[in-house]
Tab-separated table of C-alpha atoms in Angstrom:
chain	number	residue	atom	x	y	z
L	9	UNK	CA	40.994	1.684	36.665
L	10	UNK	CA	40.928	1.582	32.986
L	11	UNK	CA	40.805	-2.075	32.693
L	12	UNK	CA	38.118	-2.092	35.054
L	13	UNK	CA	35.911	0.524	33.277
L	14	UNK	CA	36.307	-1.929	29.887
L	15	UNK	CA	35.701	-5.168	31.914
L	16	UNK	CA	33.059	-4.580	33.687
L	17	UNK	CA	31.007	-2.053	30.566
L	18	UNK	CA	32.058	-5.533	28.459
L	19	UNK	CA	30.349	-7.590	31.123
L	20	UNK	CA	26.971	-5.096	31.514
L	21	UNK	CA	26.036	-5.138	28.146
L	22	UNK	CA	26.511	-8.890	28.050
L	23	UNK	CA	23.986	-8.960	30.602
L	24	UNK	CA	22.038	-6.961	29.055
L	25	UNK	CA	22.311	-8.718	25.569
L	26	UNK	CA	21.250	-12.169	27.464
L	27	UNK	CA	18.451	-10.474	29.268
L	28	UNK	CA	16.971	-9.622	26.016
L	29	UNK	CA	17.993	-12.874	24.174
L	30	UNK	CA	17.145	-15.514	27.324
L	31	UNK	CA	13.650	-13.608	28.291
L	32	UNK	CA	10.868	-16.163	28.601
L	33	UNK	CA	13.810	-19.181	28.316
L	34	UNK	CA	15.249	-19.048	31.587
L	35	UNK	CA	13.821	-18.727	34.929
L	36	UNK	CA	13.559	-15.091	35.955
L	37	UNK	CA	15.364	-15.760	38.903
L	38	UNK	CA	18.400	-16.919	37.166
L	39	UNK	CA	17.953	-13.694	35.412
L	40	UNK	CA	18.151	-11.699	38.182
L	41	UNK	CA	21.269	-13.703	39.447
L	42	UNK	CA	23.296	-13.008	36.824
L	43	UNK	CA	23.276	-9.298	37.623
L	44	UNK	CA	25.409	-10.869	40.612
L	45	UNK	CA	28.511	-10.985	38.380
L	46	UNK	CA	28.399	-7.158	37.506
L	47	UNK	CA	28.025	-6.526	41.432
L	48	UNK	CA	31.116	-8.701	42.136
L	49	UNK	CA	32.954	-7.174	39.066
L	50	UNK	CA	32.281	-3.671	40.225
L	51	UNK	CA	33.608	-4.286	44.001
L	52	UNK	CA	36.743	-5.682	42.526
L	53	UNK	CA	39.192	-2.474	41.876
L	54	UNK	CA	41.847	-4.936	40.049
L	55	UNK	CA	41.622	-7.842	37.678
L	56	UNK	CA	42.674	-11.465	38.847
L	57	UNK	CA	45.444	-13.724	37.551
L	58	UNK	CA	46.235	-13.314	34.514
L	59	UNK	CA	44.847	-15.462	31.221
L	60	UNK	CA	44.787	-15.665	27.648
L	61	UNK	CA	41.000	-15.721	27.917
L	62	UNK	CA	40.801	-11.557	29.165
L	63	UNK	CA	39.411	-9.468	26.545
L	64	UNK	CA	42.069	-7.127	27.351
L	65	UNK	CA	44.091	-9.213	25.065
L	66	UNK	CA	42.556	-7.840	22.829
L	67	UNK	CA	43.333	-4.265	23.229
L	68	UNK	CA	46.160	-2.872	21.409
L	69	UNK	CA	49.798	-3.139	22.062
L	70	UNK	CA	49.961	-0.051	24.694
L	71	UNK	CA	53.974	-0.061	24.435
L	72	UNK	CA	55.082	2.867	21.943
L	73	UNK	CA	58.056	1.939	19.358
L	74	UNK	CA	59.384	4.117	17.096
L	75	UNK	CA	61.226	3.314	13.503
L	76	UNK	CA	64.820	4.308	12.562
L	77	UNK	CA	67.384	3.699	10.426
L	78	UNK	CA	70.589	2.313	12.298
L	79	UNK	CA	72.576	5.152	11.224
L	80	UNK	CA	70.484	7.836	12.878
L	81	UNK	CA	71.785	6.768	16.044
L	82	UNK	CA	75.075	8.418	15.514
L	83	UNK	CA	75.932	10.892	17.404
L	84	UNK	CA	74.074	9.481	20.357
L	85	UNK	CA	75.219	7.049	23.103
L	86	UNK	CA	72.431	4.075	23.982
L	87	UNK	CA	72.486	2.163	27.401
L	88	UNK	CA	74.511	-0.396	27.246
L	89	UNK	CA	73.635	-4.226	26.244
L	90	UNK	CA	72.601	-6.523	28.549
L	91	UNK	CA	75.542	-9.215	27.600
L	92	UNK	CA	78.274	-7.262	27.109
L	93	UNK	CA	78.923	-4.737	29.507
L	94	UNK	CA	76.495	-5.621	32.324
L	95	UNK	CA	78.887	-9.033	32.370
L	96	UNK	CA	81.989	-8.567	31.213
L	97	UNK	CA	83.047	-4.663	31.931
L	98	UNK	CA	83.641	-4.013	28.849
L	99	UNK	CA	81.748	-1.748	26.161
L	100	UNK	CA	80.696	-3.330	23.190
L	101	UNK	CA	82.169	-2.438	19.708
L	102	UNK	CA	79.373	-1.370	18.110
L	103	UNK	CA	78.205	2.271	16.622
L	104	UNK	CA	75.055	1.997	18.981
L	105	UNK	CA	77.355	2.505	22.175
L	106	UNK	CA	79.392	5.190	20.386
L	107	UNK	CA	79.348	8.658	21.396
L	108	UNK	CA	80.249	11.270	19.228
L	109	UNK	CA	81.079	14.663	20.258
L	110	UNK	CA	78.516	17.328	21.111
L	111	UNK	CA	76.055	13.826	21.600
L	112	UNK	CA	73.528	13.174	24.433
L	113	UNK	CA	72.611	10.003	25.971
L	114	UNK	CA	68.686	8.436	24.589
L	115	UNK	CA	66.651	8.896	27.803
L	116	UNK	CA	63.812	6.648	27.724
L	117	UNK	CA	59.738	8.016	28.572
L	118	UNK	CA	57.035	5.195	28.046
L	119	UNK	CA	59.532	2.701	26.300
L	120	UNK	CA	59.969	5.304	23.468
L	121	UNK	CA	63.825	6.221	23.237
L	122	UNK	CA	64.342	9.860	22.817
L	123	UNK	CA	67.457	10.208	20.749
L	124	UNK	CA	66.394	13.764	18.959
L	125	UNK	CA	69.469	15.068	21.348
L	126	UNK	CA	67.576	18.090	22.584
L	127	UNK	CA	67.847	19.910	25.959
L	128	UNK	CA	65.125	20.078	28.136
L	129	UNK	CA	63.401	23.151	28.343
L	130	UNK	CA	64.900	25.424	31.082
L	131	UNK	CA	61.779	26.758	33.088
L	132	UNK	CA	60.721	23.338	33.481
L	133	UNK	CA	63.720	21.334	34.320
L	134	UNK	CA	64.910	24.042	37.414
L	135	UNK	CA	61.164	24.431	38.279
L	136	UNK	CA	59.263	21.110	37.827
L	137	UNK	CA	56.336	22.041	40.092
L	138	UNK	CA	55.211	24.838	37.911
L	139	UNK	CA	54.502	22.086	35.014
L	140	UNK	CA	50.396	21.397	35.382
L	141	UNK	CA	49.451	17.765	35.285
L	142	UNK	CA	45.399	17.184	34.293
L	143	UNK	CA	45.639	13.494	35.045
L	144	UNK	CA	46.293	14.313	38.633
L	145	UNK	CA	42.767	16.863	39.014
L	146	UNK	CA	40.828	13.261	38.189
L	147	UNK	CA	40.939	11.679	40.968
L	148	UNK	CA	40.061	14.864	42.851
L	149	UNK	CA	36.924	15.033	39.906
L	150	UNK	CA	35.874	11.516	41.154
L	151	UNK	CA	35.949	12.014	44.838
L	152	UNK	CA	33.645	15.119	44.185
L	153	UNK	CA	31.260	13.427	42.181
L	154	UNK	CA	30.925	10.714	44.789
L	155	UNK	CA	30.515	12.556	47.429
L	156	UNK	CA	27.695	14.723	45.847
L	157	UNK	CA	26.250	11.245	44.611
L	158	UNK	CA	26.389	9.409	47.295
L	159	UNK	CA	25.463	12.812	49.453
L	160	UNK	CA	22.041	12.925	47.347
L	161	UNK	CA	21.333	9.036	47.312
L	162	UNK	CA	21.956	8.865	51.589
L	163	UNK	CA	19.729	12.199	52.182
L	164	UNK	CA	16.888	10.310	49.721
L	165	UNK	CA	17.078	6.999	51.554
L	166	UNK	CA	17.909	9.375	55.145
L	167	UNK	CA	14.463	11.390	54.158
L	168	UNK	CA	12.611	7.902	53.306
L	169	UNK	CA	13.289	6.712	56.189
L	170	UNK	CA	12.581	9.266	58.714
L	171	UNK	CA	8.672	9.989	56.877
L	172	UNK	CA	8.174	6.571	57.395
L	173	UNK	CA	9.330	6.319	61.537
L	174	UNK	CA	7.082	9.436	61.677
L	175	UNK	CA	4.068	8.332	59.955
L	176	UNK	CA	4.068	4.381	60.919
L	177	UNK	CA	1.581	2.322	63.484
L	178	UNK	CA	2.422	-1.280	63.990
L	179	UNK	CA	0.246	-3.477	62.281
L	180	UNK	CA	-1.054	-6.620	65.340
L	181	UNK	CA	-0.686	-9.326	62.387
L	182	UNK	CA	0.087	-13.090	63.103
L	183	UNK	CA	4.023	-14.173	63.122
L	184	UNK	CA	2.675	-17.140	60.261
L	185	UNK	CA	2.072	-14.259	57.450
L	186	UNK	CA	4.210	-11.673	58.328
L	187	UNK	CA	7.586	-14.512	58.615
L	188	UNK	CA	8.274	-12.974	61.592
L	189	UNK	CA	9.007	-9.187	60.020
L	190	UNK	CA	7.153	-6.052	61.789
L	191	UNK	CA	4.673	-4.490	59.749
L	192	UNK	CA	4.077	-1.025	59.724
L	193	UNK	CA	0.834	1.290	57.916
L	194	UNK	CA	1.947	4.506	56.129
L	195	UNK	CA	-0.975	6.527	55.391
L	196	UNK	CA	1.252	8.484	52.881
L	197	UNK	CA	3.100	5.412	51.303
L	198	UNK	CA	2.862	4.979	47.306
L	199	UNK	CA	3.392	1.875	47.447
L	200	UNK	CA	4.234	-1.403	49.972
L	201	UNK	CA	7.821	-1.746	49.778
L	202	UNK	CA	10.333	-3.500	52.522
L	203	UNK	CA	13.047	-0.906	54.214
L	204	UNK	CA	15.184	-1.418	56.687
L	205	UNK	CA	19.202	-2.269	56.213
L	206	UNK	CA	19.890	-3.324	59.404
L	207	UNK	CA	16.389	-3.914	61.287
L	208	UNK	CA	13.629	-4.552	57.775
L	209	UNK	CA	10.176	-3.987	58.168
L	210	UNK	CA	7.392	-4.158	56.268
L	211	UNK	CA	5.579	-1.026	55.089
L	212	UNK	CA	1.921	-1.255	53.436
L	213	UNK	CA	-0.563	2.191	52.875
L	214	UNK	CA	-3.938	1.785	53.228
L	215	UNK	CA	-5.093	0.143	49.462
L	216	UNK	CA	-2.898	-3.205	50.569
L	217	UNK	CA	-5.485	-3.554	53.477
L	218	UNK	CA	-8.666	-3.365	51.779
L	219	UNK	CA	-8.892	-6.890	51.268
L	220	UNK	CA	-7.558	-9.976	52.845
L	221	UNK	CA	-6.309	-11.768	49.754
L	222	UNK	CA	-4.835	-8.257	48.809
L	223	UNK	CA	-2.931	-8.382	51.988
L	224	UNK	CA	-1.910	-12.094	51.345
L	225	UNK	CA	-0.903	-11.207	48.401
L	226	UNK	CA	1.490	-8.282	49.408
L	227	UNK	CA	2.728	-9.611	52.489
L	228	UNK	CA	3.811	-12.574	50.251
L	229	UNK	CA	5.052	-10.046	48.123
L	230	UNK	CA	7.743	-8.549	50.424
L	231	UNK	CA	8.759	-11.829	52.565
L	232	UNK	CA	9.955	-13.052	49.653
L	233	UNK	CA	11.992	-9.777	48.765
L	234	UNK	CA	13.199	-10.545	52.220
L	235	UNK	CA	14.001	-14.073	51.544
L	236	UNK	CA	16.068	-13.018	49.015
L	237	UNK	CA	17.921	-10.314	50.582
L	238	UNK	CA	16.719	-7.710	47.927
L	239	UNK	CA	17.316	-4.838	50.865
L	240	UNK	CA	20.974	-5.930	50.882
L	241	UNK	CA	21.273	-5.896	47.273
L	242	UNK	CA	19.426	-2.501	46.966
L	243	UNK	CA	22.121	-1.015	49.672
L	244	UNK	CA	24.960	-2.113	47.639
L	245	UNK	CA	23.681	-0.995	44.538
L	246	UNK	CA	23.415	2.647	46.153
L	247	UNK	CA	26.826	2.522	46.602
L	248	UNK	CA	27.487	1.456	43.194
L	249	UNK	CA	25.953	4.127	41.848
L	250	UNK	CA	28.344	6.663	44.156
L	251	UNK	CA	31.283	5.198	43.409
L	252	UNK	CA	30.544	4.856	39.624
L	253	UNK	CA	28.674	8.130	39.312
L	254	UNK	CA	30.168	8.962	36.119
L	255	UNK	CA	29.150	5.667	34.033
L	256	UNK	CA	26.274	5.569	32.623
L	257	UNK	CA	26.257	1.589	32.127
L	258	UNK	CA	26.174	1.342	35.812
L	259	UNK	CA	23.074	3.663	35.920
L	260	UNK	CA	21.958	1.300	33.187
L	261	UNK	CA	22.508	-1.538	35.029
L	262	UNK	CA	20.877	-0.385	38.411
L	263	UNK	CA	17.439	0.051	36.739
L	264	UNK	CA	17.206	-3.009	34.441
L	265	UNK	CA	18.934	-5.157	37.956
L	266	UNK	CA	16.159	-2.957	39.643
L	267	UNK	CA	13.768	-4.294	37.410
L	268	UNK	CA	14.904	-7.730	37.143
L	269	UNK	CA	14.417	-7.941	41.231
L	270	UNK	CA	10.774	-7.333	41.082
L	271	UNK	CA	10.311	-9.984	38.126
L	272	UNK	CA	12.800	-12.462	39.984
L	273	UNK	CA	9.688	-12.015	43.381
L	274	UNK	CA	6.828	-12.472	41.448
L	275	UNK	CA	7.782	-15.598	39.940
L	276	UNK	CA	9.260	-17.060	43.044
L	277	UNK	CA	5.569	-16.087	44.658
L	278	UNK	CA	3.930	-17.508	41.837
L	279	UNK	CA	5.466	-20.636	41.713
L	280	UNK	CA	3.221	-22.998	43.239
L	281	UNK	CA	0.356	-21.066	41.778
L	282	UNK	CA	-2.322	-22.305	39.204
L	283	UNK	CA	-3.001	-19.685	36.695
L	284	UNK	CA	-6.192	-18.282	37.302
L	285	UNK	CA	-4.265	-17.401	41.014
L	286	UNK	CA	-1.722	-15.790	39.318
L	287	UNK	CA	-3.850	-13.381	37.315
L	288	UNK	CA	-5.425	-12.096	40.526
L	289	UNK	CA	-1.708	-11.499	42.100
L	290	UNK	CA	-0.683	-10.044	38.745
L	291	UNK	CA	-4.256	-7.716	38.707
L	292	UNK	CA	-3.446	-6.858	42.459
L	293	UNK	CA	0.009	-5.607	42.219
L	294	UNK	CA	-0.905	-3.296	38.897
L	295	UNK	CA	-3.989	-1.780	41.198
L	296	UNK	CA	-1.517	-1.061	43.976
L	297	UNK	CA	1.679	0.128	42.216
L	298	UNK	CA	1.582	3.668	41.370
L	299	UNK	CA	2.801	5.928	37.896
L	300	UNK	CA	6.537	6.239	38.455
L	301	UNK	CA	6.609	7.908	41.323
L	302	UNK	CA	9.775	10.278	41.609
L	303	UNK	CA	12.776	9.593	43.614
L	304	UNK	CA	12.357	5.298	43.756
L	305	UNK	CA	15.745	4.735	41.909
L	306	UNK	CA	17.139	6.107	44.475
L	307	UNK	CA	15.892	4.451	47.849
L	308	UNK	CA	17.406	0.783	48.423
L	309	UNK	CA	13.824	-0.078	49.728
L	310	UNK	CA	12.135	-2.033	47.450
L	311	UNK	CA	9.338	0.411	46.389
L	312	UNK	CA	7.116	-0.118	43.045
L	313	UNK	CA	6.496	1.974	40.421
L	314	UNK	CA	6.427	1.688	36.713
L	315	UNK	CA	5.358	3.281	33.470
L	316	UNK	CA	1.642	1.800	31.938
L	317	UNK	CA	3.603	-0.574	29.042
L	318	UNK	CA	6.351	-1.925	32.056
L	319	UNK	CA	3.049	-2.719	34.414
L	320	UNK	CA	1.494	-4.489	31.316
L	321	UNK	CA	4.435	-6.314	30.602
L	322	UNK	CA	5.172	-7.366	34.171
L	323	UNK	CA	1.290	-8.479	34.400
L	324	UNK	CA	2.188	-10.726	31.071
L	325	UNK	CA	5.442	-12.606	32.653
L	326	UNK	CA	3.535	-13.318	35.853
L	327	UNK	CA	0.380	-14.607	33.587
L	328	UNK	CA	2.424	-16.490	31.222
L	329	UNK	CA	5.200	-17.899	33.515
L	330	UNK	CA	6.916	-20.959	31.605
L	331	UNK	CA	9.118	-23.939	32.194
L	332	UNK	CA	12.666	-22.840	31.743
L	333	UNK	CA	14.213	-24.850	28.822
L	334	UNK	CA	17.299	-26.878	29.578
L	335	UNK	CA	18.886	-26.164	26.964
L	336	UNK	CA	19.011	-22.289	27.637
L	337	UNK	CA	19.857	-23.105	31.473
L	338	UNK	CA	23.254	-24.756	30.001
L	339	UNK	CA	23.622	-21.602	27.515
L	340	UNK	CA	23.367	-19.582	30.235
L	341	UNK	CA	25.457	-21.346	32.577
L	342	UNK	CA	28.156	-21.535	30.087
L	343	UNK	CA	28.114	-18.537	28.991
L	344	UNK	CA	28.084	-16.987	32.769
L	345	UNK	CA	31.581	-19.145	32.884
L	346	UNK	CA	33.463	-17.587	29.885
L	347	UNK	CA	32.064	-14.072	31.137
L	348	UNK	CA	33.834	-15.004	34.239
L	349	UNK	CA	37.030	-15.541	32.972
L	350	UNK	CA	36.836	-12.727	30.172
L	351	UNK	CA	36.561	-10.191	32.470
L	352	UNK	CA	37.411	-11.089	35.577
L	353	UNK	CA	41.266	-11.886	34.434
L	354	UNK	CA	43.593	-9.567	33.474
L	355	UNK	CA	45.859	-9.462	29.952
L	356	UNK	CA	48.488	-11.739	29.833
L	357	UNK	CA	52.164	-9.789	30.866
L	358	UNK	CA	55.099	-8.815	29.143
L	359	UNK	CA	57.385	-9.918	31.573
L	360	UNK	CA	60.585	-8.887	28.588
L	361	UNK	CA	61.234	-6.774	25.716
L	362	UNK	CA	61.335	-9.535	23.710
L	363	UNK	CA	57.729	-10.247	23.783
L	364	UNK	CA	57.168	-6.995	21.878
L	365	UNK	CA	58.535	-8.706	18.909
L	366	UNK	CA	55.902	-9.018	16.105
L	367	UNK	CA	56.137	-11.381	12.831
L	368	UNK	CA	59.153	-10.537	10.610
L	369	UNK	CA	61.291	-8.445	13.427
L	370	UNK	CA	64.211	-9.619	14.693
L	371	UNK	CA	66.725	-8.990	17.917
L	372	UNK	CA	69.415	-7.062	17.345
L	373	UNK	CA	70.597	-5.104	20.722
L	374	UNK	CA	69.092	-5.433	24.200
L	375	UNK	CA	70.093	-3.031	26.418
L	376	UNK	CA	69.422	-2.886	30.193
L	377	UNK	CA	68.617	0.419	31.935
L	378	UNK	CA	68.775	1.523	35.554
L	379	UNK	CA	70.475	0.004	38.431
L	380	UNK	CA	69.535	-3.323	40.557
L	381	UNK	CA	66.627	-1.801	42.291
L	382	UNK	CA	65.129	-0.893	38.913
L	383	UNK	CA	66.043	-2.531	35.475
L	384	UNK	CA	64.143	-1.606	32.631
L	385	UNK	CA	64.674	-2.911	29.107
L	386	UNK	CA	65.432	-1.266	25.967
L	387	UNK	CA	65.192	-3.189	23.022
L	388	UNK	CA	66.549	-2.798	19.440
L	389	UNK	CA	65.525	-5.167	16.520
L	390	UNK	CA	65.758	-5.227	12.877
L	391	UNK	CA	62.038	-4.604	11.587
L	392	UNK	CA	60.681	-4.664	8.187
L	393	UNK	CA	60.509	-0.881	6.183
L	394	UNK	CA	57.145	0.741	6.038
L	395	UNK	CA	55.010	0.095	3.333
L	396	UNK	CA	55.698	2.727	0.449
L	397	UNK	CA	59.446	3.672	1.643
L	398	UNK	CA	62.293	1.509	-0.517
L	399	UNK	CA	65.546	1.231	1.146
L	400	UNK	CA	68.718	1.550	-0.626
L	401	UNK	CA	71.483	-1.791	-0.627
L	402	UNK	CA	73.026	-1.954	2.641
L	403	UNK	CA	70.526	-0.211	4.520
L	404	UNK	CA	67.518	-1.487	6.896
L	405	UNK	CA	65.271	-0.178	9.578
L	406	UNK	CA	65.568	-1.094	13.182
L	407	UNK	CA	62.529	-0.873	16.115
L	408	UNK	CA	63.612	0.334	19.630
């Protein structure tokens, strides 16, 4: 889960970096597209293969080693090496399988080894169940917080949905500009939006009919939100936001994507469009969309609202629509690829003790613990002394 949490926050504010870098270079639709990666990211609970090209490479080492001097381990009896008694049957004759009298055998907890030598305590070793473990109330802490979340986002959509079944009347419009969809008038509506997960319609109040280019205009509007699925996309970022309830780079992420969907339909409506065309669409959709209107982030429809400076700006990227430049097409592309295999690929493993080794250590004792089922690996190497701490002739410090 943790590797997930990094991945995919690594991956949103990429996104987010590019939309603010790439805006007015790339086509608004590719945009909106790459939004698709942080979707797919955040339905995969685990990483694929592994590769060198994960950031989680670049997280530190996670395995705990401690420093010692080799005679501190007198007095205390180590698991035995792998190559001599695991083969032979034989204990090594070395002072690291010694046992002197009164000593305790190292147990091992998180690849540290534990060779202090002192008893557990007594109240927890006969009654383990009275120890409290935090880590184990989180799950129970996310399941709660999803529920509630995903409790208020269904009752918002649930509530949506049933003022609209009560309030519609069909519309008798021609198949040719509706795309075959039904459309439905809501005297109450805020704004024309498409609803409907399994069975869409179109919804439009009474301002989207008081002209015909208006209603051109709209209609267009939400076929092409249909076209592209955006009621699909709005579901699953619902459940998103359930599941991830607790980040607030999801949250983030489901307004800017949010935003990025409108953006992505006006410019595939104003395609074919000459300009002075475009600035009537553009005036049109700032007349009908009201002052953020409370509640929208949380339907999947695809309702409009907006604050004064994000209608302005939306009127300027439909006015001022440009040819994407090739050159940031490739960026993008390119960079879409390495985002891919950043963080969609786990950290390469440590599949053996030895690969803990850093620069200027060397093997000295590896020691195998458990039995066939289970075989862990315990690993003792000579290691440079800390910086500040002179050692005397004869002695050196070892890493387990």
């Amino acid at each position: 889960m943790i590797e997930l949490l990094i991945t995919s926050s690594l991956l949103i504010l990429a996104v987010l970096a590019a939309r603010g870098l790439l805006a007015g270079r790339i086509s608004r639709r590719m945009q909106y597209a790459l939004w698709g990666l942080v979707l797919l990211r955040l339905l995969l609970p685990v990483s694929l293969p592994q590769s060198r090209a994960s950031v989680l490479n670049a997280l530190p080492d996670t395995a705990q080693v401690s420093l010692a001097r080799p005679e501190e381990f007198s007095g205390e009896m180590l698991p035995v090496p792998v190559d001599t008694e695991a083969q032979t049957g034989t204990a090594p004759e070395t002072d690291l399988a010694q046992t002197a009298t009164g000593g305790t055998q190292a147990g091992i907890s998180g690849g540290v080894a534990d060779t202090s030598g002192s008893e557990p305590h007594p109240a927890s070793a006969q009654h383990p169940e009275n120890s409290f473990n935090s880590a184990a109330l989180l799950p129970l802490v996310w399941a709660a917080g999803a529920v509630l979340t995903g409790g208020a986002l269904l009752w918002a959509n649930l509530r949506f949905a049933l003022r609209l079944r009560r309030e519609r009347c069909q519309l008798d419009l021609a198949p040719e500009l509706t795309g075959g969809l039904p459309v439905y008038l809501c005297h109450d509506l805020a704004s024309p939006c498409l609803h409907g997960l399994l069975h869409p319609a179109i919804y439009l109040n009474p301002a989207a009919l008081e002209s015909r280019e208006r209603l051109d205009f709209v209609l267009a509007h939400e076929k092409t939100h249909y076209r592209h699925k955006d009621h699909l996309w709005g579901a699953l970022r619902c459940v998103l936001l359930a599941a991830y309830w607790f980040d607030p780079l999801v949250w983030w992420a489901g307004t800017a994507s949010k935003r990025d969907c409108e953006l992505a339909c006006d410019e595939a409506v104003t395609a074919a469009m000459e300009e002075a065309r475009r600035r009537d669409y553009g005036r049109c959709l700032v007349e009908l969309i009201p002052r953020r209107v409370p509640g929208t982030a949380l339907l999947a429809a695809t309702s409009m609202s907006g604050s004064a400076g994000a209608m302005q700006r939306r009127l300027k990227a439909i006015v001022t629509a440009k040819k994407p430049r090739r050159a940031a097409i490739a960026l993008t592309l390119a960079g879409a690829v390495l985002l891919t295999a950043c963080t969609f690929t786990g950290a390469k493993g440590i599949t053996s003790a030895r690969d803990y080794l850093a620069e200027g250590e060397t093997e000295w004792k590896l020691c195998a613990l458990g039995d066939e089922s289970r075989m862990q690996e315990l690993l003792v190497a000579r290691a440079p002394a800390p910086e500040g701490e002179p050692l005397a002739q004869g002695e050196e410090y070892v890493k387990v």
